[in-house]
Short mmCIF file of C-alpha atoms in Angstrom, two decimals:
data_model
loop_
_atom_site.label_atom_id
_atom_site.label_comp_id
_atom_site.label_asym_id
_atom_site.label_seq_id
_atom_site.Cartn_x
_atom_site.Cartn_y
_atom_site.Cartn_z
CA MET U 1 124.05 -18.06 29.27
CA ALA U 2 125.53 -19.69 32.09
CA VAL U 3 127.87 -22.71 31.45
CA VAL U 4 127.67 -25.82 33.85
CA HIS U 5 131.31 -27.34 34.37
CA ARG U 6 131.73 -30.63 35.23
CA THR U 7 134.60 -30.33 37.80
CA THR U 8 134.97 -30.17 41.67
CA MET U 9 134.85 -27.25 44.09
CA GLN U 10 136.92 -27.14 47.34
CA PRO U 11 135.36 -26.79 49.81
CA GLY U 12 132.30 -28.13 48.53
CA LYS U 13 129.04 -26.21 48.81
CA THR U 14 127.32 -28.62 51.26
CA GLU U 15 130.48 -28.42 53.52
CA LEU U 16 130.48 -24.44 53.37
CA LEU U 17 126.57 -24.60 54.25
CA ALA U 18 127.21 -26.96 57.32
CA ALA U 19 129.29 -24.12 58.97
CA TRP U 20 126.97 -21.19 57.63
CA LEU U 21 123.47 -22.42 58.36
CA PRO U 22 123.80 -22.77 62.18
CA THR U 23 124.31 -18.79 61.90
CA ARG U 24 120.91 -17.98 60.42
CA PRO U 25 117.92 -17.14 62.45
CA TRP U 26 115.87 -19.55 60.71
CA TYR U 27 117.94 -22.64 60.99
CA ALA U 28 116.01 -25.02 63.17
CA GLY U 29 118.97 -27.09 64.49
CA GLY U 30 119.03 -30.70 65.33
CA ALA U 31 121.00 -33.40 66.87
CA GLY U 32 124.57 -33.79 66.00
CA GLY U 33 125.01 -30.40 64.20
CA PRO U 34 123.97 -29.83 60.35
CA ARG U 35 124.59 -32.41 57.90
CA PRO U 36 122.96 -30.62 54.61
CA VAL U 37 122.67 -33.06 51.71
CA GLY U 38 121.47 -31.64 48.33
CA ALA U 39 117.98 -32.01 47.71
CA GLY U 40 116.96 -29.72 44.61
CA GLY U 41 116.74 -26.38 43.47
CA PHE U 42 117.42 -24.69 40.03
CA ARG U 43 119.50 -21.95 38.53
CA LEU U 44 119.04 -18.57 36.87
CA ASP U 45 121.31 -17.07 33.96
CA ASP U 46 123.08 -13.58 34.62
CA PRO U 47 122.49 -11.83 31.46
CA GLU U 48 126.11 -10.49 31.67
CA GLY U 49 127.53 -13.76 32.25
CA GLU U 50 129.60 -12.87 35.37
CA VAL U 51 127.59 -14.13 38.35
CA GLY U 52 126.56 -17.69 38.89
CA ILE U 53 123.06 -17.76 40.59
CA GLU U 54 121.73 -20.99 42.31
CA PHE U 55 118.65 -21.64 44.26
CA MET U 56 119.84 -24.72 46.08
CA VAL U 57 117.84 -26.97 48.48
CA VAL U 58 119.22 -28.94 51.13
CA THR U 59 117.77 -31.41 53.66
CA ASP U 60 119.19 -31.61 57.09
CA GLY U 61 118.34 -34.70 59.41
CA THR U 62 116.75 -38.05 58.76
CA GLY U 63 113.26 -39.37 58.70
CA PRO U 64 110.07 -37.42 59.58
CA ASP U 65 112.13 -34.71 61.47
CA ALA U 66 114.32 -33.78 58.42
CA VAL U 67 114.03 -29.91 57.53
CA ALA U 68 114.46 -28.70 53.87
CA TYR U 69 116.11 -25.48 53.57
CA GLN U 70 116.34 -23.01 50.65
CA VAL U 71 119.88 -21.14 50.22
CA PRO U 72 119.89 -18.74 47.16
CA LEU U 73 123.63 -18.49 46.51
CA THR U 74 125.81 -16.11 44.11
CA TYR U 75 129.18 -17.39 42.85
CA ARG U 76 131.57 -14.31 41.91
CA PRO U 77 135.04 -13.84 40.66
CA ALA U 78 135.83 -11.13 43.27
CA PRO U 79 134.51 -10.02 46.30
CA LEU U 80 131.08 -7.96 46.51
CA ALA U 81 131.57 -4.49 47.74
CA GLY U 82 129.44 -3.86 51.09
CA ALA U 83 128.42 -7.68 51.23
CA GLY U 84 130.98 -9.13 53.66
CA HIS U 85 128.11 -9.85 56.08
CA ALA U 86 126.45 -12.17 53.57
CA LEU U 87 129.70 -14.05 52.57
CA VAL U 88 128.94 -17.86 52.89
CA GLY U 89 132.70 -18.57 52.13
CA THR U 90 135.24 -18.82 49.26
CA ALA U 91 135.95 -21.73 47.29
CA GLU U 92 138.29 -22.86 44.54
CA HIS U 93 136.41 -24.02 41.55
CA GLY U 94 138.34 -26.81 39.26
CA VAL U 95 137.92 -24.44 36.19
CA LEU U 96 137.03 -20.79 37.05
CA GLY U 97 139.42 -20.54 40.05
CA LYS U 98 138.56 -18.75 43.46
CA ARG U 99 134.92 -18.01 43.96
CA TRP U 100 133.22 -15.86 46.46
CA ILE U 101 130.22 -17.22 47.54
CA TYR U 102 127.16 -14.97 48.93
CA ASP U 103 123.75 -15.29 50.42
CA GLY U 104 122.18 -14.38 47.17
CA LEU U 105 119.29 -12.41 48.56
CA HIS U 106 121.91 -9.76 49.46
CA ASP U 107 122.98 -9.64 45.84
CA PRO U 108 121.68 -7.47 43.67
CA VAL U 109 122.16 -9.44 40.52
CA LEU U 110 120.35 -12.40 42.11
CA VAL U 111 117.63 -9.95 43.35
CA GLU U 112 117.08 -8.59 39.97
CA ARG U 113 117.11 -12.09 38.18
CA LEU U 114 114.54 -13.25 41.07
CA HIS U 115 112.18 -10.31 40.14
CA ALA U 116 112.50 -11.03 36.44
CA LEU U 117 111.46 -14.51 37.10
CA LEU U 118 108.36 -13.58 39.00
CA ASP U 119 107.67 -11.27 36.21
CA GLY U 120 108.02 -13.78 33.32
CA ARG U 121 111.16 -12.45 31.97
CA ALA U 122 113.59 -15.14 33.12
CA GLU U 123 113.34 -18.75 32.63
CA PRO U 124 114.50 -21.22 35.52
CA GLN U 125 117.29 -23.81 34.47
CA ASP U 126 118.24 -27.08 35.45
CA ARG U 127 121.15 -27.03 38.11
CA ASN U 128 123.21 -29.82 36.29
CA ALA U 129 122.96 -28.75 32.72
CA THR U 130 124.03 -26.10 30.43
CA ASP U 131 121.01 -24.08 28.43
CA THR U 132 118.21 -26.45 29.78
CA PRO U 133 115.05 -25.06 31.23
CA ASP U 134 113.94 -26.89 34.47
CA PRO U 135 109.99 -27.82 33.98
CA THR U 136 109.45 -28.86 37.46
CA VAL U 137 109.82 -25.05 38.79
CA THR U 138 106.62 -23.17 37.93
CA VAL U 139 105.89 -19.58 38.00
CA SER U 140 102.42 -17.73 38.41
CA PRO U 141 103.61 -14.28 37.35
CA LEU U 142 103.05 -10.78 38.48
CA ALA U 143 100.76 -9.90 35.74
CA PRO U 144 99.75 -11.54 32.72
CA GLY U 145 102.44 -11.24 30.07
CA GLY U 146 104.56 -9.52 33.02
CA THR U 147 105.24 -5.81 34.05
CA GLY U 148 108.10 -5.44 31.76
CA THR U 149 109.91 -3.30 34.54
CA GLY U 150 112.91 -3.98 36.48
CA ALA U 151 113.50 -3.47 40.52
CA GLU U 152 116.12 -2.32 42.67
CA PRO U 153 116.51 -3.71 46.14
CA VAL U 154 115.51 -1.42 49.13
CA ARG U 155 116.24 -3.63 52.11
CA VAL U 156 116.54 -7.37 53.60
CA GLU U 157 114.67 -8.31 56.25
CA GLU U 158 115.02 -11.72 58.17
CA GLY U 159 112.06 -13.71 59.31
CA PRO U 160 111.83 -16.89 61.46
CA ASP U 161 111.37 -19.42 58.30
CA HIS U 162 111.82 -16.81 55.25
CA THR U 163 113.71 -13.64 54.35
CA ASP U 164 111.87 -10.61 52.61
CA VAL U 165 113.59 -8.53 50.17
CA VAL U 166 112.06 -5.26 49.52
CA VAL U 167 112.39 -3.87 46.09
CA ARG U 168 111.17 -0.81 44.30
CA GLU U 169 109.86 -0.78 40.64
CA PRO U 170 110.34 2.12 38.43
CA GLY U 171 107.00 4.31 38.75
CA ALA U 172 105.32 1.83 41.28
CA PRO U 173 103.35 3.61 44.04
CA ALA U 174 104.69 1.20 46.56
CA PRO U 175 107.49 -1.21 47.12
CA LEU U 176 107.02 -4.84 46.27
CA THR U 177 108.25 -7.67 48.78
CA LEU U 178 110.00 -10.67 47.44
CA ARG U 179 109.44 -13.30 50.31
CA VAL U 180 111.83 -16.27 49.88
CA ARG U 181 110.94 -19.38 52.00
CA ARG U 182 114.09 -20.56 53.71
CA VAL U 183 112.31 -23.48 55.57
CA LEU U 184 110.36 -25.29 52.91
CA ARG U 185 107.02 -27.07 53.15
CA THR U 186 104.74 -28.80 51.01
CA ASP U 187 101.62 -27.12 49.55
CA ASP U 188 98.75 -29.43 50.05
CA GLY U 189 96.35 -27.96 47.48
CA PRO U 190 96.82 -27.17 43.52
CA ASP U 191 99.38 -25.03 42.31
CA ASP U 192 97.07 -22.36 41.22
CA GLY U 193 98.60 -19.17 43.23
CA THR U 194 96.69 -19.74 46.32
CA ASP U 195 98.17 -20.64 49.60
CA SER U 196 96.56 -23.81 50.69
CA ARG U 197 98.64 -24.76 53.94
CA THR U 198 97.24 -21.91 56.23
CA GLU U 199 93.86 -19.97 56.45
CA ASN U 200 94.23 -16.61 54.68
CA GLY U 201 97.18 -17.41 53.27
CA THR U 202 99.25 -16.21 55.96
CA GLU U 203 102.17 -19.01 55.63
CA ASN U 204 103.51 -16.93 52.38
CA GLY U 205 102.00 -13.66 53.17
CA PRO U 206 98.48 -12.48 53.12
CA ALA U 207 96.35 -13.90 50.43
CA ASP U 208 95.08 -10.70 49.00
CA ALA U 209 98.77 -9.40 48.89
CA VAL U 210 100.26 -12.19 46.76
CA ARG U 211 100.86 -11.13 43.10
CA GLY U 212 103.15 -13.78 42.03
CA ARG U 213 104.59 -17.23 43.02
CA VAL U 214 107.44 -19.53 42.34
CA THR U 215 106.74 -23.21 43.12
CA GLY U 216 109.37 -26.25 42.95
CA ALA U 217 110.19 -29.52 43.87
CA TRP U 218 112.92 -31.04 46.28
CA ARG U 219 113.84 -34.64 47.29
CA ARG U 220 113.11 -35.96 50.82
CA PRO U 221 115.66 -38.21 52.51
CA ASP U 222 113.68 -41.41 52.05
CA GLY U 223 113.72 -40.66 48.34
CA THR U 224 110.26 -39.28 47.75
CA THR U 225 109.43 -35.80 46.08
CA ALA U 226 107.99 -32.90 48.04
CA ARG U 227 106.68 -29.87 46.33
CA GLY U 228 105.94 -26.34 47.94
CA THR U 229 106.34 -22.67 47.43
CA TYR U 230 109.80 -21.34 46.88
CA ALA U 231 109.00 -17.37 46.84
CA THR U 232 106.21 -15.35 46.43
CA ALA U 233 105.69 -11.56 45.62
CA LEU U 234 103.84 -9.61 48.00
CA ALA U 235 102.23 -6.24 47.44
CA ALA U 236 102.80 -3.22 50.16
CA LEU U 237 103.66 -5.26 53.08
CA THR U 238 105.90 -2.45 54.02
CA ALA U 239 106.60 1.23 52.91
#
């Protein structure tokens, strides 16, 4: 169980993201440069208690042109070998000391926990409280009761508004793609595992390929709440 500390981090997360977001292929840009503001998200617990895992949502801009971005982050007490390209930055935590902060989709601990979430073996946690589930995050699992298997990352592929993490489950005949939406959009229909935004489900993957889904909420700059797909599990998109 991760402990949420009431303390400071220097530089702050949004400050780090202001410099990092423009380097991403899915960043939409905007007048005056990025000014990210925290708008939601959730945590997952690392069973080993070593790595902090956060799915952070920030908004950039104001009014109807504001864009919501999802940034999965991991917080480590030491550098992650071979992941220098995924380093968002370092910060001094008021309790834990220096933290190395990574784009979590390149961190095997976060990827395994995301798969566990989609498999019903992990529970979304409130970002601001210890040992407190987040009821605003809902999961349509991979299979009734879960598959009970883990997954190992194979590769990461960036898209124009999402990132795909291809994983392999033990004994599975084909890989599974975990598609994480980077640019969040509202889902207009019911949260029933279907994608209502586009015909045939192409916004979050082909409808017949969707095996699981994570849905959550975030705050718009005007204070209202939006809700949409955070991530989907897609079968056999690539070999």
